[in-house]
Coordinates of C-alpha atoms in Angstrom, one line a residue:
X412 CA -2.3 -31.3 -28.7
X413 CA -0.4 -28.4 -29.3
X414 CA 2.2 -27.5 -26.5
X415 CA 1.9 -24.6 -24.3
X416 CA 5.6 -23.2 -23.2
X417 CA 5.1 -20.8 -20.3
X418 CA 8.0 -18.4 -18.9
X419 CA 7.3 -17.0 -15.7
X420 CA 7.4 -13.2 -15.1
X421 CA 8.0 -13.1 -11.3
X422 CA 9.5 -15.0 -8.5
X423 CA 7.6 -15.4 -5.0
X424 CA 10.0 -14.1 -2.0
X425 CA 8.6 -14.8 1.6
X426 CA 10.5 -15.8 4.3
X427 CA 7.5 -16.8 6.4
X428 CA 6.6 -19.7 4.0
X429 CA 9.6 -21.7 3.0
X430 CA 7.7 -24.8 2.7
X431 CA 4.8 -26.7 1.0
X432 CA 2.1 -27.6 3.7
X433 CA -1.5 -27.5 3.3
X434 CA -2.2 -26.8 6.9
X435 CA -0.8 -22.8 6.9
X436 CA -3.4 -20.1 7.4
X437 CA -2.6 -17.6 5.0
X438 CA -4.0 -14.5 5.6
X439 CA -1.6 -11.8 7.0
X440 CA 1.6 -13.8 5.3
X441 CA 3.3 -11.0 3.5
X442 CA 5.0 -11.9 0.5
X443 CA 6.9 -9.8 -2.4
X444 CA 6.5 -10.7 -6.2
X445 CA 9.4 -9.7 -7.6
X446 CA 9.0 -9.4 -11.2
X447 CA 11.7 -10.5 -13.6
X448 CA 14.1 -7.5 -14.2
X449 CA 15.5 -8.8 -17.4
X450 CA 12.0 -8.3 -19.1
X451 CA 9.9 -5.9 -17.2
X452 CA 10.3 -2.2 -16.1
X453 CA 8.0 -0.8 -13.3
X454 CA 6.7 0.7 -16.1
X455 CA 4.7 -2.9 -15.7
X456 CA 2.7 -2.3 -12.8
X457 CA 1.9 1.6 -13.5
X458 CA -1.7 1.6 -11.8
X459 CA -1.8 -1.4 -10.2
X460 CA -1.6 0.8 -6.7
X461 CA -5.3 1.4 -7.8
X462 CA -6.7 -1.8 -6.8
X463 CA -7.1 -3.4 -3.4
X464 CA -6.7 -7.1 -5.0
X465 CA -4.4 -9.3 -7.0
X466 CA -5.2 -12.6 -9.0
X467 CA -2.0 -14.4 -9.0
X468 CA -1.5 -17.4 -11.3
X469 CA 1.6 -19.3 -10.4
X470 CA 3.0 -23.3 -10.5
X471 CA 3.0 -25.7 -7.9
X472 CA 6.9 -26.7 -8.5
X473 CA 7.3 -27.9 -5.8
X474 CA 4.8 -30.7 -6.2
X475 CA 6.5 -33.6 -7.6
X476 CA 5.5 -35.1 -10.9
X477 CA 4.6 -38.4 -8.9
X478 CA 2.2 -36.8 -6.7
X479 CA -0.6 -35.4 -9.6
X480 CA -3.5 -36.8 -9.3
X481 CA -6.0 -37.1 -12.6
X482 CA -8.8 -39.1 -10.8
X483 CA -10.6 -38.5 -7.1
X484 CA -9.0 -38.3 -3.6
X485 CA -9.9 -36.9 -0.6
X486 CA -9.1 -33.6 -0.2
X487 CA -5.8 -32.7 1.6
X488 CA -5.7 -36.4 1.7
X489 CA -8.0 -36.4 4.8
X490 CA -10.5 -39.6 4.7
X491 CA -13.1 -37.9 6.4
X492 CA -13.8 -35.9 3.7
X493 CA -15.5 -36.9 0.5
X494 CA -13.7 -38.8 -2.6
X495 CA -14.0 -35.8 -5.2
X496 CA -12.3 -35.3 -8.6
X497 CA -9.0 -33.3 -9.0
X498 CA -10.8 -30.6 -10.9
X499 CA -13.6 -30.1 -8.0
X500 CA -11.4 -29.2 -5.2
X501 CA -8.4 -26.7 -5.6
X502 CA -5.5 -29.0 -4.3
X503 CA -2.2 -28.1 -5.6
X504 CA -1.4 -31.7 -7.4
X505 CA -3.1 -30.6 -10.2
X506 CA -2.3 -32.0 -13.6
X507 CA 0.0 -28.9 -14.8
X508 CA 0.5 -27.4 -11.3
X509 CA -1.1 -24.3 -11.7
X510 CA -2.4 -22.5 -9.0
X511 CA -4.5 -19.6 -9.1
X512 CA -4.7 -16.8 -5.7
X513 CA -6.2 -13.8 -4.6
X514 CA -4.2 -11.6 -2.4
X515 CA -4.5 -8.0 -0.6
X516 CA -2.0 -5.7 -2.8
X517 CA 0.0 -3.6 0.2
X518 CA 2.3 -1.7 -2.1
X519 CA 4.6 -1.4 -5.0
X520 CA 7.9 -0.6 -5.2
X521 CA 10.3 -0.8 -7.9
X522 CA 9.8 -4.4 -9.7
X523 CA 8.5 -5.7 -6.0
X524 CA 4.5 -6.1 -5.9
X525 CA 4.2 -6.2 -1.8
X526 CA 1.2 -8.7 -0.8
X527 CA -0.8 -10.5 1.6
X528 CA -2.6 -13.7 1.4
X529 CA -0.7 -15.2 -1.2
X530 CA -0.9 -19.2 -0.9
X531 CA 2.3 -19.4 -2.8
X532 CA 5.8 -20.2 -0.9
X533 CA 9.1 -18.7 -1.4
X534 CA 10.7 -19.3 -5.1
X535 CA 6.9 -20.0 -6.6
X536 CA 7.3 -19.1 -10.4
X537 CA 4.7 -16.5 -11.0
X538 CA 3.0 -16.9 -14.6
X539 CA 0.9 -13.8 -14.8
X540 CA -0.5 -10.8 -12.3
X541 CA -3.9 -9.5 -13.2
X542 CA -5.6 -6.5 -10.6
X543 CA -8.6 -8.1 -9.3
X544 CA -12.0 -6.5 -10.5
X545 CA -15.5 -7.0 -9.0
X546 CA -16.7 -7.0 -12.3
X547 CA -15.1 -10.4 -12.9
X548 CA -17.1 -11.8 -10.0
X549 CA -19.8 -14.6 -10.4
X550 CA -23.2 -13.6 -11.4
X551 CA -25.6 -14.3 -9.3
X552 CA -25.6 -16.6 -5.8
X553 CA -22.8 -18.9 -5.9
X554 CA -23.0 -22.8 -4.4
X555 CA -20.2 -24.9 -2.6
X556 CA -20.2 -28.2 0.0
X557 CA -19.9 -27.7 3.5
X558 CA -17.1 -29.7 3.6
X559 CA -15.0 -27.1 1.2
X560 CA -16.3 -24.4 3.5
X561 CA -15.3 -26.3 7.2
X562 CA -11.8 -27.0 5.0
X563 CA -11.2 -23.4 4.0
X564 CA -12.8 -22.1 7.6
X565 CA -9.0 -21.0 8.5
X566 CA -7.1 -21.0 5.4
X567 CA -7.5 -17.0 5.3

């Protein structure tokens, strides 16, 4: 395989989520993505004021390398729920720690992208910032198990 080298672009700041822990409710946690100042201008976020929504792709590094899982668990590790595979639930000990977000975009202001709802904690490495479009939505009715919707119930 050919190797993928990834530099990130931002930095998560949030002083309301210091640590890793599945159980937060994320919400109304504010959070600024500062982007990198040695490569970007705000030139890089001209018109992102214009959305309402963020994707956020960032990297669990915070999860130890001992800790990914390639197999099935439970999710969250809680044995009441069903033994699924790593890549059908959205637990951060993914194989290359990447996690993907949707937040509410509050403001911009200089190299700082002000958000809320971002399920990222404070140093996350941000790898790229796209504006969210409905556009980019499924088609058509979407399925899940009720025990990823009883899961996620508080999670936003």
């Amino acid at each position: 395989m050919t190797e993928i080298v990834l530099e990130p672009i931002a930095t998560v700041r949030s002083s309301d989520r210091t640590e890793v822990d599945d159980r937060f409710e994320w919400g109304e946690v504010a959070a600024v993505i500062r982007l990198d100042e040695t490569r970007f201008t705000p030139d890089a976020i001209s018109g992102l004021t214009d959305f309402s929504h963020l994707e956020v792709v960032f990297h669990f590094d915070q999860v130890p390398l001992t800790k990914i899982e390639t197999g099935h668990r439970h999710p969250r590790n809680n044995p009441d729920l069903p033994l699924v595979g790593i890549f059908a639930q959205r637990g951060k000990n993914r194989p290359n720690r990447i996690g993907v977000s949707r937040c509410r975009l509050v403001k911009t202001d200089g190299l700082d992208i002000h958000v809320l709802g971002l399920d990222a904690v404070e140093g996350t490495p941000v790898l790229d910032i796209k504006p969210y479009m409905a556009e980019f939505a499924p088609l058509g009715e979407t399925r899940q198990p009720a025990w990823s919707t009883e899961l996620m119930r508080d999670y936003y």
